[in-house]
Short mmCIF file of C-alpha atoms in Angstrom, two decimals:
data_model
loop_
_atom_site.label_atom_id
_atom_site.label_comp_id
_atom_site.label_asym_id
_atom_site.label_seq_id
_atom_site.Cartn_x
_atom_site.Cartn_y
_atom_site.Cartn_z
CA UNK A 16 0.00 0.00 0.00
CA UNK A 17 1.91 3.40 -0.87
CA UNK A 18 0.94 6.48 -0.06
CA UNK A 19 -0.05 8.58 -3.27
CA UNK A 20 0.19 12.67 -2.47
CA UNK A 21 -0.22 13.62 -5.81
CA UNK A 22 3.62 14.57 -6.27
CA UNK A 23 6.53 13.09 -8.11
CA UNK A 24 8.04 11.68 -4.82
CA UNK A 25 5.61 8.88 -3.89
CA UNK A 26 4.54 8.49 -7.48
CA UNK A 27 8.13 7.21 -8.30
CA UNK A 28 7.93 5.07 -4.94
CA UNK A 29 4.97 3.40 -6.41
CA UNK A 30 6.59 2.74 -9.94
CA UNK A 31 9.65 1.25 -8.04
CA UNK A 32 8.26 -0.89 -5.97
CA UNK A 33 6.16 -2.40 -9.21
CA UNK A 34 9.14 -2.79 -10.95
CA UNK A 35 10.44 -4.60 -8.28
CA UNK A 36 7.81 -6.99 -8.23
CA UNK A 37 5.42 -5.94 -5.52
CA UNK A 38 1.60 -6.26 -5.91
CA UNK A 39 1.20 -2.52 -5.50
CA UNK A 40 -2.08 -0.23 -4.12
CA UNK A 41 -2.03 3.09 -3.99
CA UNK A 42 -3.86 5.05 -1.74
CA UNK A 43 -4.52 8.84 -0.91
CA UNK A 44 -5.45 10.12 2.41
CA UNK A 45 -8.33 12.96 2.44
CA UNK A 46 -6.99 14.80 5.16
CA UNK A 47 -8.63 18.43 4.91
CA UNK A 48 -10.42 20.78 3.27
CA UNK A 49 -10.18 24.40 3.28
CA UNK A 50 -11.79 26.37 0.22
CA UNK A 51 -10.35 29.59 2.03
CA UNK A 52 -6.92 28.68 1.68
CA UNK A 53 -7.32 26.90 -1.39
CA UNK A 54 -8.78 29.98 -3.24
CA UNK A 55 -6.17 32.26 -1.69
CA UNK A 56 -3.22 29.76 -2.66
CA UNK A 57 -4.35 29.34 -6.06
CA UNK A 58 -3.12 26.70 -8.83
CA UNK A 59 0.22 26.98 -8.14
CA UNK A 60 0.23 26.74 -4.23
CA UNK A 61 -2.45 23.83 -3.49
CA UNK A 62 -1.45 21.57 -0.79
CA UNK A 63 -1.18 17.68 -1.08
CA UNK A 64 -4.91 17.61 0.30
CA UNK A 65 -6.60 19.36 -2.70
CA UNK A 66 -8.82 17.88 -4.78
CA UNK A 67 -6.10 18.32 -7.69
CA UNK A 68 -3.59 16.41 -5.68
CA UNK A 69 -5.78 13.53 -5.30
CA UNK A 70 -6.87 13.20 -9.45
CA UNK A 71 -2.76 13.77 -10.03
CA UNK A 72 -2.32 10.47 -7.86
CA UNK A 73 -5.16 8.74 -9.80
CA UNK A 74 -3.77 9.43 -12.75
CA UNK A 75 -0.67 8.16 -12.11
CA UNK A 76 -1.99 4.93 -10.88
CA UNK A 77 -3.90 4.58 -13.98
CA UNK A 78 -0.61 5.02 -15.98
CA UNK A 79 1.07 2.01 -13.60
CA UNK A 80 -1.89 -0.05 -13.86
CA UNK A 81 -2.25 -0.10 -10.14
CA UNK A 82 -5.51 0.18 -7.79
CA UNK A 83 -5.92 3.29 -6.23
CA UNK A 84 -8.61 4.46 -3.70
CA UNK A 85 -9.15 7.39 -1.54
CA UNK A 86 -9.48 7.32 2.58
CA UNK A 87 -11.46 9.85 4.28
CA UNK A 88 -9.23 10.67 7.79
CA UNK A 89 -10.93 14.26 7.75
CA UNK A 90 -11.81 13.97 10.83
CA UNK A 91 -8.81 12.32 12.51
CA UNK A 92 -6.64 15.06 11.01
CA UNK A 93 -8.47 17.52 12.24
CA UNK A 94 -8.54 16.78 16.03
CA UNK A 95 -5.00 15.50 16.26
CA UNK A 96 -3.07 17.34 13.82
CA UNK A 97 -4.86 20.39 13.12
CA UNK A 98 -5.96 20.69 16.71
CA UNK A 99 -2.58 20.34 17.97
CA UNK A 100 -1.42 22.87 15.77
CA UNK A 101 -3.80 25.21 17.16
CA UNK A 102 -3.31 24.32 20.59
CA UNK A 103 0.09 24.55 20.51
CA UNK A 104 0.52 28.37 18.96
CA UNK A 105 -2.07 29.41 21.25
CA UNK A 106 0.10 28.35 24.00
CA UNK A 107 2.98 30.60 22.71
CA UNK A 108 4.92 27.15 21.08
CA UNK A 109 5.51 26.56 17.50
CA UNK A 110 4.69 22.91 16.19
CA UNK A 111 5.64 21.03 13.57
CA UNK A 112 2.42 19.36 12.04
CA UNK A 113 4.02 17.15 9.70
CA UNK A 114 6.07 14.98 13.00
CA UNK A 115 2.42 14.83 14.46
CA UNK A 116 0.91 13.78 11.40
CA UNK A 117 3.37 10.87 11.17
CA UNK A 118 3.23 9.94 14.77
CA UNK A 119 -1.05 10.00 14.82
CA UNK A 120 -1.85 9.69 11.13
CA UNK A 121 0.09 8.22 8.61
CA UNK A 122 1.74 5.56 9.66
CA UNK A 123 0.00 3.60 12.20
CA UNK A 124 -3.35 4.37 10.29
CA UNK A 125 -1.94 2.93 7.08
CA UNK A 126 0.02 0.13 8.41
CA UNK A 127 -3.90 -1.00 10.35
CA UNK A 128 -5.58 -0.26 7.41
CA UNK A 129 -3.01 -2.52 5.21
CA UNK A 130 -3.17 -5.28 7.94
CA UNK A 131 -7.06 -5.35 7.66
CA UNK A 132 -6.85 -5.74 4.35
CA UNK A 133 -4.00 -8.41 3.58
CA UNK A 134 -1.23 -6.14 2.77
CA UNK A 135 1.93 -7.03 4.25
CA UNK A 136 3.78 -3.58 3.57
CA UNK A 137 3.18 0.06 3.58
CA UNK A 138 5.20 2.45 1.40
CA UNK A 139 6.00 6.11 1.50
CA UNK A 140 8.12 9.05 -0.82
CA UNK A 141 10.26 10.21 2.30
CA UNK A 142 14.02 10.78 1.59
CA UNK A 143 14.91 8.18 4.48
CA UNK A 144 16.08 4.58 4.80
CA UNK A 145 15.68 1.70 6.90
CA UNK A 146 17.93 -1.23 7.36
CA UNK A 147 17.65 -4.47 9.16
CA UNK A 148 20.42 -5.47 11.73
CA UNK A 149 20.32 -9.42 12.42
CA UNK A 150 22.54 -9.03 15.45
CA UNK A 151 20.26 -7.31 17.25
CA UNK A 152 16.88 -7.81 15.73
CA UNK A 153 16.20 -4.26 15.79
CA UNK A 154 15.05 -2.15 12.48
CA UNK A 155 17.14 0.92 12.83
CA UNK A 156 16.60 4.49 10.58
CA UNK A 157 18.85 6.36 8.55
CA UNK A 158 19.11 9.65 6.94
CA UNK A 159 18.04 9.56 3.29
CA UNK A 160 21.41 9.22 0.84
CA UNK A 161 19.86 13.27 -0.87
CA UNK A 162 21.18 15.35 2.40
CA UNK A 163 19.27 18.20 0.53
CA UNK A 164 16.42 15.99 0.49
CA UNK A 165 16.72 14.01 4.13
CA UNK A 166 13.58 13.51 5.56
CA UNK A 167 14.40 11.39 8.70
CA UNK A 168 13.96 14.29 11.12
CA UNK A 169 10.23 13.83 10.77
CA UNK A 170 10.34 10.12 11.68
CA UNK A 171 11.63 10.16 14.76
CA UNK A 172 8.43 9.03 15.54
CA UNK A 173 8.37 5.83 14.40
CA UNK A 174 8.96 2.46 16.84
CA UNK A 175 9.65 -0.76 15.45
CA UNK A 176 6.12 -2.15 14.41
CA UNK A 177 5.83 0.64 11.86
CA UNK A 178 9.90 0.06 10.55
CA UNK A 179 8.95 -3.38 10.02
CA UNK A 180 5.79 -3.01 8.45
CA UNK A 181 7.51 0.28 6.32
CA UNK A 182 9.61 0.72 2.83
CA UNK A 183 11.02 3.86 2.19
CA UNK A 184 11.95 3.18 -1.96
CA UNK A 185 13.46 6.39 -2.01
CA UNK A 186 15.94 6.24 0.90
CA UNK A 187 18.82 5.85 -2.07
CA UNK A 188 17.69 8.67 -4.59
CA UNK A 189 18.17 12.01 -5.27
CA UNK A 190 15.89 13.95 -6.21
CA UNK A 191 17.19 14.49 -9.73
CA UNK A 192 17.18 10.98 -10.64
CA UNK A 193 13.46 10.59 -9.11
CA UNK A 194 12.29 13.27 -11.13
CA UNK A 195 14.41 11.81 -13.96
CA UNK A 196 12.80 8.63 -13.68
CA UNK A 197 9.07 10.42 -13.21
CA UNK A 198 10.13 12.05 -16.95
CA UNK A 199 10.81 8.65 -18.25
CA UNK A 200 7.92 7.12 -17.31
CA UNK A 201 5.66 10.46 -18.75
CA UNK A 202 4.24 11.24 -15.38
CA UNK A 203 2.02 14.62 -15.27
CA UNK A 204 3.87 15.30 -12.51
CA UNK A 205 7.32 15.16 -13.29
CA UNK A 206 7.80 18.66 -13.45
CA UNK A 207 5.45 19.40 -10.63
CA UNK A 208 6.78 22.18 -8.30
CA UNK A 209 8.13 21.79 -4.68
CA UNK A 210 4.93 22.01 -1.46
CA UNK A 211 6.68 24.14 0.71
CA UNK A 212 3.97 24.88 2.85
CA UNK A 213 2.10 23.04 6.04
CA UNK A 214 -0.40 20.87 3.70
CA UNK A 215 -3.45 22.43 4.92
CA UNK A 216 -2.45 26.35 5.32
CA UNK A 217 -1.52 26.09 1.50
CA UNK A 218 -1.67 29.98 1.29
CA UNK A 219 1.31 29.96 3.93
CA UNK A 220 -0.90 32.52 5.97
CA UNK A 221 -0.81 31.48 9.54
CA UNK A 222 -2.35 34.38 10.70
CA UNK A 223 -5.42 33.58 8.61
CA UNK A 224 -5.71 30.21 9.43
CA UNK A 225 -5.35 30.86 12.71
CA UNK A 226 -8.10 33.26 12.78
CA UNK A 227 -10.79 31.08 11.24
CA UNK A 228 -9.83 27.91 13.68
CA UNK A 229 -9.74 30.28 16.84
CA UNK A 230 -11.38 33.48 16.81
CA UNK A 231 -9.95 34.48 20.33
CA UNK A 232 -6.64 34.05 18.75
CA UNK A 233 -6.41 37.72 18.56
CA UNK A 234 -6.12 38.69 22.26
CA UNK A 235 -3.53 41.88 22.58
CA UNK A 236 -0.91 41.95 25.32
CA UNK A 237 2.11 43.35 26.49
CA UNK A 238 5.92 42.75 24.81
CA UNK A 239 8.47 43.39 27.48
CA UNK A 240 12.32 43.30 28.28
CA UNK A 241 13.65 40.85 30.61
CA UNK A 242 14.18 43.42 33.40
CA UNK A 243 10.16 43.66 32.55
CA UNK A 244 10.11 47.17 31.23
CA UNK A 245 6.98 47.36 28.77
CA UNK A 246 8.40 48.32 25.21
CA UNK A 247 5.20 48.00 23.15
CA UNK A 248 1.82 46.01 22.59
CA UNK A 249 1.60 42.60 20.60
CA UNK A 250 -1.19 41.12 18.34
CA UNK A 251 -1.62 37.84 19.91
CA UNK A 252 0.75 35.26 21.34
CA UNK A 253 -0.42 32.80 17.99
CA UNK A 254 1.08 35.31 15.63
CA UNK A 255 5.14 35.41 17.10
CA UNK A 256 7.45 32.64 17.65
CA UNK A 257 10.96 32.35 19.85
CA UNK A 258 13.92 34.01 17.23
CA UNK A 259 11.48 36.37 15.56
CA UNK A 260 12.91 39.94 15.14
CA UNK A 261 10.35 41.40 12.36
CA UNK A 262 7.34 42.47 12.79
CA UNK A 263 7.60 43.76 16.55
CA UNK A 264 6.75 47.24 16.09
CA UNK A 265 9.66 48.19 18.60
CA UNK A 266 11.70 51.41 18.39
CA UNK A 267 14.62 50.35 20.18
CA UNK A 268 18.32 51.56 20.02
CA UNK A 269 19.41 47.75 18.70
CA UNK A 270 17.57 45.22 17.05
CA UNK A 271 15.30 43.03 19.40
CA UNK A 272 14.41 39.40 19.23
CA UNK A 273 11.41 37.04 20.85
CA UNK A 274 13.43 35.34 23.27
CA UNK A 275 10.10 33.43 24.99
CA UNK A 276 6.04 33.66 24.68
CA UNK A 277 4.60 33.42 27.98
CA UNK A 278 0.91 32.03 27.31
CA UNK A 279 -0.48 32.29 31.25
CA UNK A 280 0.90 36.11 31.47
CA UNK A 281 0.19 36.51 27.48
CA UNK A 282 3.22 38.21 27.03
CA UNK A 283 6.20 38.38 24.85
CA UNK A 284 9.55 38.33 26.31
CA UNK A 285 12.65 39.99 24.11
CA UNK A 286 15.91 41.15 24.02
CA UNK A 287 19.10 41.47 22.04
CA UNK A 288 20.97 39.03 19.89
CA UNK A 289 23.31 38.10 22.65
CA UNK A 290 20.32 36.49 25.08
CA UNK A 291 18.85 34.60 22.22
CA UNK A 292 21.76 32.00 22.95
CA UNK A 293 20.94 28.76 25.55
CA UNK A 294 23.26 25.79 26.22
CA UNK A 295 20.95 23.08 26.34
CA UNK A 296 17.15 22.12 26.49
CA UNK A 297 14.48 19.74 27.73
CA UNK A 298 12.57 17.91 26.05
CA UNK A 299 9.35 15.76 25.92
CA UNK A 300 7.19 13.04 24.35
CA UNK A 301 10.34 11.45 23.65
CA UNK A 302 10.60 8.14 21.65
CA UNK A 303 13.45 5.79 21.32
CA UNK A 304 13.43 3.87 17.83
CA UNK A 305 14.97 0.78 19.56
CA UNK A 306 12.29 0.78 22.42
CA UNK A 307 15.38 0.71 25.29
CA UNK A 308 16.46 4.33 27.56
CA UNK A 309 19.42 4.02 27.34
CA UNK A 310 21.79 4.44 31.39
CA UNK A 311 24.79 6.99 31.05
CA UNK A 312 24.96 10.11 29.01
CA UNK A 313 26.35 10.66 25.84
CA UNK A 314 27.28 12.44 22.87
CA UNK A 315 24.36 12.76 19.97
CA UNK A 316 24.30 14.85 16.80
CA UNK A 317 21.25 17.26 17.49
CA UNK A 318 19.05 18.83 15.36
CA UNK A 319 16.67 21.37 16.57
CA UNK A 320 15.01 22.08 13.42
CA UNK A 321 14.40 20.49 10.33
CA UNK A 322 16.59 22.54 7.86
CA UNK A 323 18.93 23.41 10.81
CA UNK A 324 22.78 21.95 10.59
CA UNK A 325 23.09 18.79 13.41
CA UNK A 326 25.11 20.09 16.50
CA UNK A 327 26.88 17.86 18.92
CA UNK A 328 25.19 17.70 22.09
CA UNK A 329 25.21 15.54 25.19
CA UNK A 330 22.27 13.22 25.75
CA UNK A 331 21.02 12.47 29.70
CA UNK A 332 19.07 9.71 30.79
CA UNK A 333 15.36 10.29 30.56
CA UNK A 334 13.87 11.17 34.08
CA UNK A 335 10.34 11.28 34.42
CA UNK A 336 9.72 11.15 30.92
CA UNK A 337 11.61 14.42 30.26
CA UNK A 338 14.98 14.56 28.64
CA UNK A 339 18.00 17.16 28.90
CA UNK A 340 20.36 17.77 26.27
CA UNK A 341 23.46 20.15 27.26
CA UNK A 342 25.11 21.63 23.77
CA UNK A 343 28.47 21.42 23.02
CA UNK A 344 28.35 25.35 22.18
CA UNK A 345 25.74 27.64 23.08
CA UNK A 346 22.70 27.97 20.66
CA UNK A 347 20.05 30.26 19.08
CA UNK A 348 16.68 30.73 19.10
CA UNK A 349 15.78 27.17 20.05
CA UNK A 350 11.99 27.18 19.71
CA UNK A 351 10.12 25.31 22.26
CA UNK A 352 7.17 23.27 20.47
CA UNK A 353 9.72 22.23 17.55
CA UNK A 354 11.24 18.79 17.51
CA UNK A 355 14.85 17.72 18.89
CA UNK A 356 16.24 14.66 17.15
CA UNK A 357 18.90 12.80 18.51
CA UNK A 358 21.35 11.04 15.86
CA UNK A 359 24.23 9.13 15.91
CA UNK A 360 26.23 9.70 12.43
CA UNK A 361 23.90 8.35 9.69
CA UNK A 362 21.38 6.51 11.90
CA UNK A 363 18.30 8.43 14.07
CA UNK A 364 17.78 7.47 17.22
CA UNK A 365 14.66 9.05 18.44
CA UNK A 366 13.81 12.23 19.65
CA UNK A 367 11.40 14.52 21.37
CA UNK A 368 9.22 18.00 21.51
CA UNK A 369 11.27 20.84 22.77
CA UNK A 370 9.37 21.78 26.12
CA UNK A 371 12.01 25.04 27.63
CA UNK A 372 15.12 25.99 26.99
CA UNK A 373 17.94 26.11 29.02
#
């Protein structure tokens, strides 16, 4: 069963796995529905959940001879990815939909639904690999071979029932050669631009979205210093995010940057560059890809956001299901609400939600 967005990605990871032999289904998940956005975005800017994306994926599946249906998880998305997302900015955090979308969503929903039905494997377009190691009977991840490409940060998420039950065809292909091999093959969507927005704000206006989900969203409050001098008046907590310097409003002598979003006090807390550095954080909803915490600390590569460059950083035991990470060099603008994944050269080995700095 692959998972058909529409794009070139998972179309090639459908013709791959053919050619390889598999019986192959394709499937697209109906995830959301916003005419708003959709109108605002227009042609070029539709998310994977417009109606175009799913007639590009049944088109393609006509071309490969393949099956392909469509499975309605409106409602699913909506209360535990879009919900989340809403939550979270209201509470002064910035989230990354897409990690709870694969944790909630994707994954185990597809690998049940395949079960159910017969299917031994699911199959996805991420830029990520998975390998097998017989000594320890563990399924371990790796970063995809296209570093511009890598997708692994986002799994983190998975556990070893969905690495088992997962291919990632992909995991050894740049994204040249996919798209070469979508041109070959006369896909419609070889040429079919980059999403580089969340999949259901396709108009890239948070604000907006925001608006229409939560119409208290827009609840004024203060922006002050850290000695707590009040330097001017925000727009809402939703709309501002830790590292921000535009868009403040602020007349001050040097430039100022958020440097935290206190939800209870609904305030925003900034300063200079130079306190926008921390040496470590904490963070939460962790998971472990082998299953096993591991006893002493030690040295991980970090990174703290998707495009962000891996840093070295010491991992410590997880107490009360909170872990610390100290960094080898001081950091900045490390977001609470994003994900910190932990990896060891090549392979992931979990991570977690940043909850506070440190």
């Amino acid at each position: 069963m692959v998972a058909m967005s529409g794009g070139v990605d998972s179309s090639v990871a459908a013709y791959i796995l053919k050619e390889e032999g598999y019986d192959v289904v394709g499937v697209t998940l109906r995830l959301w529905i916003d005419p708003v956005a959709e109108e605002l975005a227009g042609d070029e800017a539709r998310g994977c959940c417009s109606l175009e994306a799913v007639n590009d994926a049944r088109m393609v599946s006509a071309q490969l001879g393949i099956p392909h249906y469509v499975l309605n998880m409106q409602e699913e998305f909506l209360q535990d990815v879009v919900g989340n997302f809403t939550a979270e900015y209201l509470q002064g955090r910035t989230p990354n939909p897409c990690v709870e979308c694969n944790r909630t969503i994707k994954f185990s929903y597809l690998i049940r639904k395949a079960s159910g039905l017969g299917i031994d494997k699911i199959a996805t377009g991420h830029y990520a690999r998975i390998e097998y190691d017989s000594t320890t009977d563990l399924y371990r991840l790796y970063r995809g071979l296209d570093r511009q490409k890598d997708q692994s940060y986002m799994l983190y998420v998975l556990g070893q029932n969905e690495l088992k039950a997962t291919l990632f065809p992909l995991g050894m292909k740049t994204k040249q050669e996919v798209r070469k091999i979508a041109e070959q093959q006369e896909f419609k969507v070889a040429d079919k631009a980059e999403s580089q927005e969340i999949c259901f704000i396709p108009d890239n206006d948070y604000r907006a979205f925001l608006e229409r989900q939560n119409p208290d969203t827009l609840s004024p409050g203060n922006i002050i210093s850290t000695e707590g001098l009040i330097l001017g008046r925000h727009h809402g907590i939703a709309f501002y995010t830790v590292g921000q310097r535009k868009g403040l409003g602020l007349t001050t002598a040097e430039p100022y940057y958020v440097l935290k979003i206190d939800a209870d006090k609904n305030e925003i807390v900034v300063g200079p560059v130079s306190e926008t550095y921390c040496r470590g954080l904490i963070a939460e909803n962790l998971n472990f890809i082998a299953g096993n915490p591991f006893l002493e600390p030690f040295e991980v590569d970090l990174k703290v956001r998707y495009r962000a460059a891996a840093i070295k950083a010491f991992l410590f035991p997880p107490d009360n299901s909170l872990a610390r990470l100290e960094f080898e060099k001081p950091q900045k603008s490390v977001t609470p609400g994003q994900s910190a994944v932990f990896y060891r050269g090549e392979e992931v080995l979990g991570g977690g939600i940043i909850k506070e700095v440190l």
